[in-house]
PDB file of C-alpha atoms and ligand atoms in Angstrom:
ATOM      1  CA  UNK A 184     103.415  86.154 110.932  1.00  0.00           C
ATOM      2  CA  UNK A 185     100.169  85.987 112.582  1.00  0.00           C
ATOM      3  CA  UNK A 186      97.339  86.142 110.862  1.00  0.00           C
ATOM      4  CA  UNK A 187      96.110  90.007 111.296  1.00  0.00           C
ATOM      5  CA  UNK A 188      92.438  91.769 110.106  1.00  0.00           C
ATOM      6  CA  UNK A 189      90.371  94.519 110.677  1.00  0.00           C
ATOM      7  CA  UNK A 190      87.440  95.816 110.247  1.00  0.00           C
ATOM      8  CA  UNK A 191      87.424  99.698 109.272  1.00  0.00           C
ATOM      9  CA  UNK A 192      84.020 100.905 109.439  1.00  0.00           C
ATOM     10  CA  UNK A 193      83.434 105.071 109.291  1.00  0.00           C
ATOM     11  CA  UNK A 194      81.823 106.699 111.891  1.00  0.00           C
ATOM     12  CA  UNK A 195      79.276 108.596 109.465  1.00  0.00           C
ATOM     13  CA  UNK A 196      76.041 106.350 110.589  1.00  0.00           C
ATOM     14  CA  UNK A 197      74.750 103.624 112.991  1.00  0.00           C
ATOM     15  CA  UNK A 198      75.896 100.200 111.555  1.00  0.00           C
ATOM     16  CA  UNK A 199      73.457  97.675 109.802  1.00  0.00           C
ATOM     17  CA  UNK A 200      73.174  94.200 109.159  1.00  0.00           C
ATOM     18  CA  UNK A 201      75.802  94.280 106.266  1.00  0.00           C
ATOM     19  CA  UNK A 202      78.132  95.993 108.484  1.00  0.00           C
ATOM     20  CA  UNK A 203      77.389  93.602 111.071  1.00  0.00           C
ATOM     21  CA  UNK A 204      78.311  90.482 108.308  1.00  0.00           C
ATOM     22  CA  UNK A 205      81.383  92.479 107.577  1.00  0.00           C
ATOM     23  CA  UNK A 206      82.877  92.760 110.862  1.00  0.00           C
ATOM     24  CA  UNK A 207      82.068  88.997 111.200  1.00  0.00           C
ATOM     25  CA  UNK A 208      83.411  88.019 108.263  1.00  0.00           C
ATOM     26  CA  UNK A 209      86.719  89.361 109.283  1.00  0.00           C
ATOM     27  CA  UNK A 210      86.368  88.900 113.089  1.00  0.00           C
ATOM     28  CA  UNK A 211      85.508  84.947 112.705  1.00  0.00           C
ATOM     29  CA  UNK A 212      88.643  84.679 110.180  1.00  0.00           C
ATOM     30  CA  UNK A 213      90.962  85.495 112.663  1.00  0.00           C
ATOM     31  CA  UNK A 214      89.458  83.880 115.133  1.00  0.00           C
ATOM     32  CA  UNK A 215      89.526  80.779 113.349  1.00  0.00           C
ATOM     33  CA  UNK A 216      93.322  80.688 113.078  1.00  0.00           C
ATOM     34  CA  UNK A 217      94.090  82.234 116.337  1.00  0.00           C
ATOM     35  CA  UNK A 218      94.924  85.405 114.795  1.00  0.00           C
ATOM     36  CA  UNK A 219      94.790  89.316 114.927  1.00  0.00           C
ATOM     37  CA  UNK A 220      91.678  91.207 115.009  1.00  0.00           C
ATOM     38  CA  UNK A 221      91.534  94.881 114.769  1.00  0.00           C
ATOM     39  CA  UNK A 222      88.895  97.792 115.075  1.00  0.00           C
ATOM     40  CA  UNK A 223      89.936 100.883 113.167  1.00  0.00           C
ATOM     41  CA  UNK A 224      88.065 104.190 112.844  1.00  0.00           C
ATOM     42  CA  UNK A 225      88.138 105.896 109.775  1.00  0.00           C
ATOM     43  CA  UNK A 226      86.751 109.229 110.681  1.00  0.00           C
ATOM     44  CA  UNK A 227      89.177 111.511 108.302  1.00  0.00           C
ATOM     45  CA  UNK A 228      85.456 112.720 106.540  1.00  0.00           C
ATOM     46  CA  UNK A 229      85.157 115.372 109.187  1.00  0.00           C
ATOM     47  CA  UNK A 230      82.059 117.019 106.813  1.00  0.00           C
ATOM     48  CA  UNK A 231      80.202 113.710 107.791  1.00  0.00           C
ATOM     49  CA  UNK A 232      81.614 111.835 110.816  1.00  0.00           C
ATOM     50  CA  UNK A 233      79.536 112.449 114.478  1.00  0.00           C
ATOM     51  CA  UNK A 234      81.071 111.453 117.676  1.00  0.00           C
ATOM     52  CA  UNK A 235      77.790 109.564 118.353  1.00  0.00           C
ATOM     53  CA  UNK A 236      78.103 107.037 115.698  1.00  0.00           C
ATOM     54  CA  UNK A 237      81.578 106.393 116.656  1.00  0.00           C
ATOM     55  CA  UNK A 238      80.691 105.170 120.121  1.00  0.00           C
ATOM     56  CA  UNK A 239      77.342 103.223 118.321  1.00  0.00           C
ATOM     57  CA  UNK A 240      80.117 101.247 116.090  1.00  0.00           C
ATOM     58  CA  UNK A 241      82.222 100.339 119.127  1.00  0.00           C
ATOM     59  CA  UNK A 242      78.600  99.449 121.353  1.00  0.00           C
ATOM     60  CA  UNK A 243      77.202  97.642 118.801  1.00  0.00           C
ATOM     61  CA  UNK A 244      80.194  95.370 117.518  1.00  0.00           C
ATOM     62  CA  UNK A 245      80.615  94.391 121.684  1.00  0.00           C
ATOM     63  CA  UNK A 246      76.781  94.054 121.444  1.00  0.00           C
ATOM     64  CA  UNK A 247      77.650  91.354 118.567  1.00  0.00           C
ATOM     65  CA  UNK A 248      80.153  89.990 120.552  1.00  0.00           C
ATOM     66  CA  UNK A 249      83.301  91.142 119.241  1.00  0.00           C
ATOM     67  CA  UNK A 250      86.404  92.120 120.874  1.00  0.00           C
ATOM     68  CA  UNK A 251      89.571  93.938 119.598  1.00  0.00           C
ATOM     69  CA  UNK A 252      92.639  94.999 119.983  1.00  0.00           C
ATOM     70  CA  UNK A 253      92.811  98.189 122.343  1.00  0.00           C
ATOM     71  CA  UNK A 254      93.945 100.816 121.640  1.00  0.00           C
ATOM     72  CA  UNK A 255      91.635 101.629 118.896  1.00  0.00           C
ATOM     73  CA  UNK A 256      93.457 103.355 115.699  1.00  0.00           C
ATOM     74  CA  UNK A 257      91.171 106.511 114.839  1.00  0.00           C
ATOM     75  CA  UNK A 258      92.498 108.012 111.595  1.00  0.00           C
ATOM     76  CA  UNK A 259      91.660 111.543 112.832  1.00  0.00           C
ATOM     77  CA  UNK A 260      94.494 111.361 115.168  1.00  0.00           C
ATOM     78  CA  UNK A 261      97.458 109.987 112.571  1.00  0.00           C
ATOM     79  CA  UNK A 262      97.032 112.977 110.470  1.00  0.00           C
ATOM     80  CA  UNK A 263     100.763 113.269 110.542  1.00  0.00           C
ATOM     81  CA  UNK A 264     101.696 109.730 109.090  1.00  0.00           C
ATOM     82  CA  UNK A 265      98.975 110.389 105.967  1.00  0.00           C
ATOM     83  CA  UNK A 266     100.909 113.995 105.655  1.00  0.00           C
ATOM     84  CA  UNK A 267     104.461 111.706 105.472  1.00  0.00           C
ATOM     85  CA  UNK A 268     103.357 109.795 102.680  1.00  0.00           C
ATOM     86  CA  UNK A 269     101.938 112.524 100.998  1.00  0.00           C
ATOM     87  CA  UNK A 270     105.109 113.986 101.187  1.00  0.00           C
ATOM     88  CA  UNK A 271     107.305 111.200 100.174  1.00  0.00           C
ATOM     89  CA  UNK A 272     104.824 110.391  96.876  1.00  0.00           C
ATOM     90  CA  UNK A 273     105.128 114.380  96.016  1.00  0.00           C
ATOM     91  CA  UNK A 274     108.643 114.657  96.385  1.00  0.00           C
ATOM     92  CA  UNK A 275     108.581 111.726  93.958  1.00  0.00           C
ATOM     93  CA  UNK A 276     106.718 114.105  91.454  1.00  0.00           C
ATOM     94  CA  UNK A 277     103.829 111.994  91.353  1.00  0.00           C
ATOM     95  CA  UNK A 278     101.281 114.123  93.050  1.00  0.00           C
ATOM     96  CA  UNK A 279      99.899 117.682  91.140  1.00  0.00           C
ATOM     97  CA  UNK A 280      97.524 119.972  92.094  1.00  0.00           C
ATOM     98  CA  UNK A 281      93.875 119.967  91.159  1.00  0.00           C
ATOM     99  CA  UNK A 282      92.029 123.497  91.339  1.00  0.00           C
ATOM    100  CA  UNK A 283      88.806 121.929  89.429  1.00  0.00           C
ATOM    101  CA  UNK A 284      85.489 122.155  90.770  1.00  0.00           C
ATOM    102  CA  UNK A 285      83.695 118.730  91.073  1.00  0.00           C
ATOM    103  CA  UNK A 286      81.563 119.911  88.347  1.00  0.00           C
ATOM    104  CA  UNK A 287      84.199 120.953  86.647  1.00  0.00           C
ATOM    105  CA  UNK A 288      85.973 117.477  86.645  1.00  0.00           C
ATOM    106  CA  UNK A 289      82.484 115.729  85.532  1.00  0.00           C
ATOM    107  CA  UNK A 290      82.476 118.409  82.664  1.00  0.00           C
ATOM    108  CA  UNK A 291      85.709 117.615  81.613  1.00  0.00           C
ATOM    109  CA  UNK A 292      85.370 113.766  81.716  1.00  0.00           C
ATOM    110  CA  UNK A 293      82.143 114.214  79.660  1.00  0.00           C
ATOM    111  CA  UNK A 294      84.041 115.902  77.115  1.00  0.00           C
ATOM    112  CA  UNK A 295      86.499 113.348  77.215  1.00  0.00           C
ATOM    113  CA  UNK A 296      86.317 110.473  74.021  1.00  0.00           C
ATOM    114  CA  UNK A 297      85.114 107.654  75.004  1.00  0.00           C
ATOM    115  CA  UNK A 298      87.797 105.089  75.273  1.00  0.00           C
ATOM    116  CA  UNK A 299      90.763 103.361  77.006  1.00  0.00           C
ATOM    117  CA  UNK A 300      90.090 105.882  80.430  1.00  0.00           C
ATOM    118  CA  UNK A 301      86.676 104.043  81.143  1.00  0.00           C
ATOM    119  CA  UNK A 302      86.433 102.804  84.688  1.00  0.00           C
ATOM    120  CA  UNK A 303      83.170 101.124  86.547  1.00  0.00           C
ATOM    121  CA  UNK A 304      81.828 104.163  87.109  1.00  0.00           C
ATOM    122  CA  UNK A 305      82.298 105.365  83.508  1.00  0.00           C
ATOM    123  CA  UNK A 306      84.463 107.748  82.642  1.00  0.00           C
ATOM    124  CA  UNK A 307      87.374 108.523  84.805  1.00  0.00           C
ATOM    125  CA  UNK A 308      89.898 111.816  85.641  1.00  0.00           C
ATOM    126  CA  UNK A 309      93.280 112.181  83.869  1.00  0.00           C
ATOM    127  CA  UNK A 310      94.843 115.437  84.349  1.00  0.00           C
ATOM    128  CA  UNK A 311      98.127 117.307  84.321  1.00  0.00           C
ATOM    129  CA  UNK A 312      99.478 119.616  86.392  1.00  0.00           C
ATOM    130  CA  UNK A 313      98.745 123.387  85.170  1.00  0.00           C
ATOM    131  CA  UNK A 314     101.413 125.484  83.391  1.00  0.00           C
ATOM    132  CA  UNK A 315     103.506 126.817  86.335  1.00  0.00           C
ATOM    133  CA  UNK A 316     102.578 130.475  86.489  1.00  0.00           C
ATOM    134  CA  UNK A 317      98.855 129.501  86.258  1.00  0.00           C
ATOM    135  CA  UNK A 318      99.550 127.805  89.324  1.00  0.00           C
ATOM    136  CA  UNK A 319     101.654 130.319  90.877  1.00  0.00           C
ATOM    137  CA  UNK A 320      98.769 132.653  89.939  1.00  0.00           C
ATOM    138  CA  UNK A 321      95.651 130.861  91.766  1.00  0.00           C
ATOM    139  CA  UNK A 322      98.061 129.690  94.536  1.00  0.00           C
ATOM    140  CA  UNK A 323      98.415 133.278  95.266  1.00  0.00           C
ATOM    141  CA  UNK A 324      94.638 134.219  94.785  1.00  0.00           C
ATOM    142  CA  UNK A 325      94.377 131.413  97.399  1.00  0.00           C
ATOM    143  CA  UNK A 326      92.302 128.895  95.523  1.00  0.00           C
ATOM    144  CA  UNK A 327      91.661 125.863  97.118  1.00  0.00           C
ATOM    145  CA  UNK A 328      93.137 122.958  95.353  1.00  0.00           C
ATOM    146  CA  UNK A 329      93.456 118.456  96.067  1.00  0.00           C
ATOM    147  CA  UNK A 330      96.602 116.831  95.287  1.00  0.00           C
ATOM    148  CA  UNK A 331      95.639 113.767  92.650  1.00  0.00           C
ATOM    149  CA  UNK A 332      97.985 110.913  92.022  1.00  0.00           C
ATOM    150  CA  UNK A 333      99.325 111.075  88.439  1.00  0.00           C
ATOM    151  CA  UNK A 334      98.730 107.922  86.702  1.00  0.00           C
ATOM    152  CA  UNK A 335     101.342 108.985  83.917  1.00  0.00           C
ATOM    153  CA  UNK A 336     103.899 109.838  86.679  1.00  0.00           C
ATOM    154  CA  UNK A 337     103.158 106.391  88.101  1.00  0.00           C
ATOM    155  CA  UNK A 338     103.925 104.606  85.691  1.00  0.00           C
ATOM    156  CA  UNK A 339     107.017 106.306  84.859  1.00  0.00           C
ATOM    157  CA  UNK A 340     108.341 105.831  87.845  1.00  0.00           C
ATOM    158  CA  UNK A 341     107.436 102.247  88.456  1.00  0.00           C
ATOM    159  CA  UNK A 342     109.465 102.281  84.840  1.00  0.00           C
ATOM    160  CA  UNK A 343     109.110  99.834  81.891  1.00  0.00           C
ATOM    161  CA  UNK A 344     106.220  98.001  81.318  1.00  0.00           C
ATOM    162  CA  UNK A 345     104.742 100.622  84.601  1.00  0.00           C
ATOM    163  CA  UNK A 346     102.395  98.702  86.758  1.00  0.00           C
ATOM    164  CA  UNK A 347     102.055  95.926  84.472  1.00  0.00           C
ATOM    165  CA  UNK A 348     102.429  92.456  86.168  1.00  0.00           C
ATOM    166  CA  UNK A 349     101.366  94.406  89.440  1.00  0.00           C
ATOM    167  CA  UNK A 350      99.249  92.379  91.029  1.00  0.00           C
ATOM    168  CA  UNK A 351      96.952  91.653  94.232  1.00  0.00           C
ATOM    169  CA  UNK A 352      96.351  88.513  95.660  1.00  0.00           C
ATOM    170  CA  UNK A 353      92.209  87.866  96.308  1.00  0.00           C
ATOM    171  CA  UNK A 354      91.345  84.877  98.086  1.00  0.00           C
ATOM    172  CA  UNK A 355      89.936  82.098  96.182  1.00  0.00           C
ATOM    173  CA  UNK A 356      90.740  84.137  92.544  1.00  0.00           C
ATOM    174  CA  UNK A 357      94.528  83.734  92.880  1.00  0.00           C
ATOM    175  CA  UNK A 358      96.863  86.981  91.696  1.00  0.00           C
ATOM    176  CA  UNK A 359      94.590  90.176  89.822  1.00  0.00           C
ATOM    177  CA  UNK A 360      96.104  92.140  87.888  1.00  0.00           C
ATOM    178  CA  UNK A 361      95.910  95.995  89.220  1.00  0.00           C
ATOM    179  CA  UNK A 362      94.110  97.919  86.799  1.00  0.00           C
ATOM    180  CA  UNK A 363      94.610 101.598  88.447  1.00  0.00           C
ATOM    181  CA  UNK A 364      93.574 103.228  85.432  1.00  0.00           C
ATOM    182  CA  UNK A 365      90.105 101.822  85.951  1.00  0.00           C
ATOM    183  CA  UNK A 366      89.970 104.434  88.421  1.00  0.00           C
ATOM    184  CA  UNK A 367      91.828 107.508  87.188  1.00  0.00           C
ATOM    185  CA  UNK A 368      93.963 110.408  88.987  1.00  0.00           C
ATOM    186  CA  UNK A 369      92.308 109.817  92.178  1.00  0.00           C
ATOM    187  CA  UNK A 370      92.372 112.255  94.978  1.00  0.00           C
ATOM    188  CA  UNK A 371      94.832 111.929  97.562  1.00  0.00           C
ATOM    189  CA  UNK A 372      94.389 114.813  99.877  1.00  0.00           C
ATOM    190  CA  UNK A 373      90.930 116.304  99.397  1.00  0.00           C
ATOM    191  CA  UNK A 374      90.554 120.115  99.598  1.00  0.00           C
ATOM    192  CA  UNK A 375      88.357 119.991 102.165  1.00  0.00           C
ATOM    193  CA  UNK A 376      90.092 117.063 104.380  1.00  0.00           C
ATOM    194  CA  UNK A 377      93.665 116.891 103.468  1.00  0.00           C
ATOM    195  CA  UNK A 378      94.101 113.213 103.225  1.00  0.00           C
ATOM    196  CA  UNK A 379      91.653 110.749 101.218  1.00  0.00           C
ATOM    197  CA  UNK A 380      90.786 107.341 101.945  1.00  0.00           C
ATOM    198  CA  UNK A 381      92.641 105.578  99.384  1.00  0.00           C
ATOM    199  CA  UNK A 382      96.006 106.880 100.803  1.00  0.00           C
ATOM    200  CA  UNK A 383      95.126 106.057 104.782  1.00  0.00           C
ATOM    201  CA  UNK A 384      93.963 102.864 104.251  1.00  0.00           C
ATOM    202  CA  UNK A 385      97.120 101.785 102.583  1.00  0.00           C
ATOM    203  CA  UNK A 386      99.315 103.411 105.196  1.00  0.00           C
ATOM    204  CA  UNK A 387      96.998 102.134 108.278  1.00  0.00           C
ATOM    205  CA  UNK A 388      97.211  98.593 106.897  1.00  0.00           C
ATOM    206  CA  UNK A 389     100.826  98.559 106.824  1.00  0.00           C
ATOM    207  CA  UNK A 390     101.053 100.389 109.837  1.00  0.00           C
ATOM    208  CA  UNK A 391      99.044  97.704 112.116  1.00  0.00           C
ATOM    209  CA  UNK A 392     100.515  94.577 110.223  1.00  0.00           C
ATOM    210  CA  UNK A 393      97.197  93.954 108.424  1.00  0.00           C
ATOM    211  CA  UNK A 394      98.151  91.135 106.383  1.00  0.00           C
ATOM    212  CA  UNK A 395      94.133  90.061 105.294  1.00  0.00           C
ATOM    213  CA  UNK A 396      92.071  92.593 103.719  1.00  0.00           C
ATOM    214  CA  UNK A 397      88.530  91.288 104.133  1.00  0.00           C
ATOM    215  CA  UNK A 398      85.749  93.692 103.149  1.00  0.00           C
ATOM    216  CA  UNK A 399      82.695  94.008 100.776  1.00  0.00           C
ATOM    217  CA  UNK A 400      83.334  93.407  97.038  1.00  0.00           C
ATOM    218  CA  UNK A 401      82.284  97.251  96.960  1.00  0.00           C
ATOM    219  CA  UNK A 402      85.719  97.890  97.845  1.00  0.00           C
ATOM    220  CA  UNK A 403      87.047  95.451  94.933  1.00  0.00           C
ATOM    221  CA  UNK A 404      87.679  98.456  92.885  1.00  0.00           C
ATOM    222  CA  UNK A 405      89.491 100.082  95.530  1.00  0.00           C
ATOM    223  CA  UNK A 406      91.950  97.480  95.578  1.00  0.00           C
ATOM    224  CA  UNK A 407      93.493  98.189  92.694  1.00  0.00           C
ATOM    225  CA  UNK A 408      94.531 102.073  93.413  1.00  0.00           C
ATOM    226  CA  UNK A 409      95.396 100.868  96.339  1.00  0.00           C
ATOM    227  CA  UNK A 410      97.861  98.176  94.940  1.00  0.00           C
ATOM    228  CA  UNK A 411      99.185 100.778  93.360  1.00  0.00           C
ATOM    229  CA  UNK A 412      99.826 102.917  95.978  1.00  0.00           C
ATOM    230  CA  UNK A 413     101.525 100.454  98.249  1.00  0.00           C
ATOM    231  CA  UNK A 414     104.007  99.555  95.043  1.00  0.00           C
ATOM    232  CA  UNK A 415     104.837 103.714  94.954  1.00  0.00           C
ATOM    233  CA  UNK A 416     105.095 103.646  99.250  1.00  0.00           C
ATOM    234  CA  UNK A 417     107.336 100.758  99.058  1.00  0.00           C
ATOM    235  CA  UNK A 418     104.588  98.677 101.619  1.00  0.00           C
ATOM    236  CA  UNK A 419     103.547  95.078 101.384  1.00  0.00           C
ATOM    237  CA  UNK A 420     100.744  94.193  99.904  1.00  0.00           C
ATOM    238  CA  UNK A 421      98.434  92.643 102.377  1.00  0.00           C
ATOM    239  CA  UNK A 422      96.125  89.081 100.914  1.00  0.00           C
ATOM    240  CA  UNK A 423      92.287  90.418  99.791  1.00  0.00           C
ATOM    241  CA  UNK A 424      89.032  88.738 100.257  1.00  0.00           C
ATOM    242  CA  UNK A 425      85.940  90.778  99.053  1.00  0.00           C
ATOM    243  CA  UNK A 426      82.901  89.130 100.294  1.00  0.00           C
ATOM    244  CA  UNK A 427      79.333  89.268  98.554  1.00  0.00           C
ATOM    245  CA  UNK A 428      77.111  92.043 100.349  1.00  0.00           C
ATOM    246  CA  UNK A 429      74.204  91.242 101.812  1.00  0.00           C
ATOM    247  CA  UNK A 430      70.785  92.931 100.249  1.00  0.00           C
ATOM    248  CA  UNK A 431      67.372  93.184 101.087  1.00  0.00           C
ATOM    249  CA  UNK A 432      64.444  91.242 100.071  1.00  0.00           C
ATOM    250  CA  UNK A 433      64.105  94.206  97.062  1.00  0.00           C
ATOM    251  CA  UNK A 434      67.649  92.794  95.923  1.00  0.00           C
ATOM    252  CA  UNK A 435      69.080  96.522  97.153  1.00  0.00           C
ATOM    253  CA  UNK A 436      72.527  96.754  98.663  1.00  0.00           C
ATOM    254  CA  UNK A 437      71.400  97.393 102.257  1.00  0.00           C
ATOM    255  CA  UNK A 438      73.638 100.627 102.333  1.00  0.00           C
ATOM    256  CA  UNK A 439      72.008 102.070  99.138  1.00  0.00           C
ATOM    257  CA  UNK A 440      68.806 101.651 101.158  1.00  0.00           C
ATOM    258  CA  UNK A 441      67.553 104.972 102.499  1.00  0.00           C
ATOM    259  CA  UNK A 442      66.850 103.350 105.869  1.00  0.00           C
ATOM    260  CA  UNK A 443      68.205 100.035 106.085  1.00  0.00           C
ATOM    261  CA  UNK A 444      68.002  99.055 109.446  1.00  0.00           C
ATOM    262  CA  UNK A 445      70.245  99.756 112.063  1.00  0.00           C
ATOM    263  CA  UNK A 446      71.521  97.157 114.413  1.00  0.00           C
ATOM    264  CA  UNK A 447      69.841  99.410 117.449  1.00  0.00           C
ATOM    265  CA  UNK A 448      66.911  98.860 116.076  1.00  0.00           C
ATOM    266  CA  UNK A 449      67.524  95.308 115.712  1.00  0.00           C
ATOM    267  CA  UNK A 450      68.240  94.952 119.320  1.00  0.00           C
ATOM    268  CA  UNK A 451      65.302  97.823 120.476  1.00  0.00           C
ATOM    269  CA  UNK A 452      62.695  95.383 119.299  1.00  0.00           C
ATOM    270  CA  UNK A 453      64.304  92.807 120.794  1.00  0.00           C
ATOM    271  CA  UNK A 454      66.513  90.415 118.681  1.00  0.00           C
ATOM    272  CA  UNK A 455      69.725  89.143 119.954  1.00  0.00           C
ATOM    273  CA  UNK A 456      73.181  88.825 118.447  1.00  0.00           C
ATOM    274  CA  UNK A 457      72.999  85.493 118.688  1.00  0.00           C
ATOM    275  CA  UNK A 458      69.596  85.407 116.549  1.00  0.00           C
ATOM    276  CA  UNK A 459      71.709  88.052 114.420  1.00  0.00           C
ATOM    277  CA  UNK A 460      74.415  85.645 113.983  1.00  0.00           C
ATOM    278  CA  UNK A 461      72.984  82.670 112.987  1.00  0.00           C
ATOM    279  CA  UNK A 462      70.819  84.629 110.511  1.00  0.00           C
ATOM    280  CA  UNK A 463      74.155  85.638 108.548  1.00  0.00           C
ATOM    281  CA  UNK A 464      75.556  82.278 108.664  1.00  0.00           C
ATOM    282  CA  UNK A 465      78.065  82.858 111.948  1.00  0.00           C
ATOM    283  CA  UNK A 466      77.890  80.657 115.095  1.00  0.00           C
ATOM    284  CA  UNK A 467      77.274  81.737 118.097  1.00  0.00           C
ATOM    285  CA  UNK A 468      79.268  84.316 120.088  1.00  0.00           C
TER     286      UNK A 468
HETATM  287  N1  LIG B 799      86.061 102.885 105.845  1.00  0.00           N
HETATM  288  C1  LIG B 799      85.621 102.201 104.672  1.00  0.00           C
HETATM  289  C2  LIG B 799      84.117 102.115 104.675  1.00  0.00           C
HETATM  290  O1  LIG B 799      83.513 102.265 105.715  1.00  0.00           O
HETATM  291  C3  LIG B 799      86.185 100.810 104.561  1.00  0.00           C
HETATM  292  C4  LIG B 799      87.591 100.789 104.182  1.00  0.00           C
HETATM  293  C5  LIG B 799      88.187  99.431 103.954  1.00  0.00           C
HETATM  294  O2  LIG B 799      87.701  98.415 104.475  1.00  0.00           O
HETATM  295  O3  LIG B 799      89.215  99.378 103.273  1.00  0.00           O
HETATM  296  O4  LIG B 799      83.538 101.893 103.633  1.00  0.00           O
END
């Protein structure tokens, strides 16, 4: 199998420097093997994704002097394959409804004892579906709801011992065990969206033969829902690396930064990729 990547960036702002190490990190990997390197847009957000960013990601990265596969995969036009795997994990009986409020579900986890549940983010969600006529009832007031994966169904139907000994591989770490319940009854299809990341990621990858996830160790956490997920699909579970992320001088993750800067501005006052390049480590293009 040849060695396939991507980079996955979302259209929501103009890329910066840690972008710019991200797509290298990936790009130069397959490069050095003579492998696959793909561009996908995931622009599913449609609260926050512009047009114009889109065509800055795909400017920029050429700018840099990557190349990808054409066509380009942009999530906003698969709906239907995220809609088939939401089907096939809630005819499993794994997916319920979730009428709460966002405030509602940070009330709720407050409330909750501390314990077992606690993810990297604190507390996480663990819900139930609602007794059936409450549901009938705000179905039919037409309250908006999300579909969450159920943890407890998971495991149930992964059967004894549930999703222990699941495991991903991460480069240089060897196998890690998936730890979903770091991260709760996520949301699968958002009420405002209809598909989450978590669940188009996992279908994209095995979609376009991704068989090396490499991305920022932000995404570390990810990995494990997402292991999870590809064990309930019935998809392979592609190799990880989760690179260190670049930060400022102030030791702030560039993205946290209110105005990191962009790679336009980088190249409006003049720098070139190749300058670019060599500052994060890459050769030339
Ligand atoms: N679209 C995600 C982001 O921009 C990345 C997803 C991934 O690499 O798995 O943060």
């Amino acid at each position: 199998m040849t060695f396939t990547t991507r980079f996955a960036p979302s259209p929501t702002g103009y890329l910066h420097k840690g972008h710019a190490f991200s797509a290298l990190m990936a790009y130069e990997a397959a490069r050095a093997v003579d492998g696959r390197f793909i561009l996908r847009i995931e622009d599913i957000d449609t609260t926050r994704v512009r047009p114009e960013f889109d065509a800055a990601i795909l400017e920029d990265l050429a700018w840099l002097g990557l190349r990808w596969e054409e066509p380009v995969r942009r999530q906003s036009q698969h709906m239907s394959d995220y809609q088939a795997a939401l089907d096939e994990l809630r005819e499993a009986g794994l997916l319920y409804r979730c009428f709460r409020t966002r405030r509602e579900v940070l009330d709720e986890i407050g409330r909750a004892p501390h314990g077992p549940g606690e993810g990297p983010q604190g507390q996480v969600f663990r819900g139930a579906p609602l007794p059936a006529d409450e549901e009938e009832r705000r179905l039919e007031a037409g309250e908006a709801f999300a579909w969450r994966l159920s943890l407890d169904a998971a495991a149930r139907w992964l059967g004894e011992g549930g999703w222990t000994g699941l495991v991903f591989q991460e480069e240089g770490r060897g196998p890690i065990q998936a730890r979903p319940e770091r991260l709760g009854d996520v949301v699968l299809a958002r009420k405002d969206v209809g598909v989450a990341y978590h669940l188009a990621v996992v279908v994209d990858d095995a979609l376009q033969g991704v068989d090396h996830v490499i991305r920022g160790e932000d995404l570390l956490e990810a990995a494990h829902i997402q292991r999870l997920l590809q064990a309930l699909l019935g998809l392979p579970s592609p190799a990880y690396r989760h690179h260190r992320l670049l930060t400022a001088a102030d030791g702030q993750r560039l993205a946290k930064r209110d105005k990191a800067e962009t790679l336009r501005d980088l190249r409006a006052r003049g720098v070139t990729a190749d300058q670019l390049r060599a500052e994060l480590g890459f050769p030339r293009a």
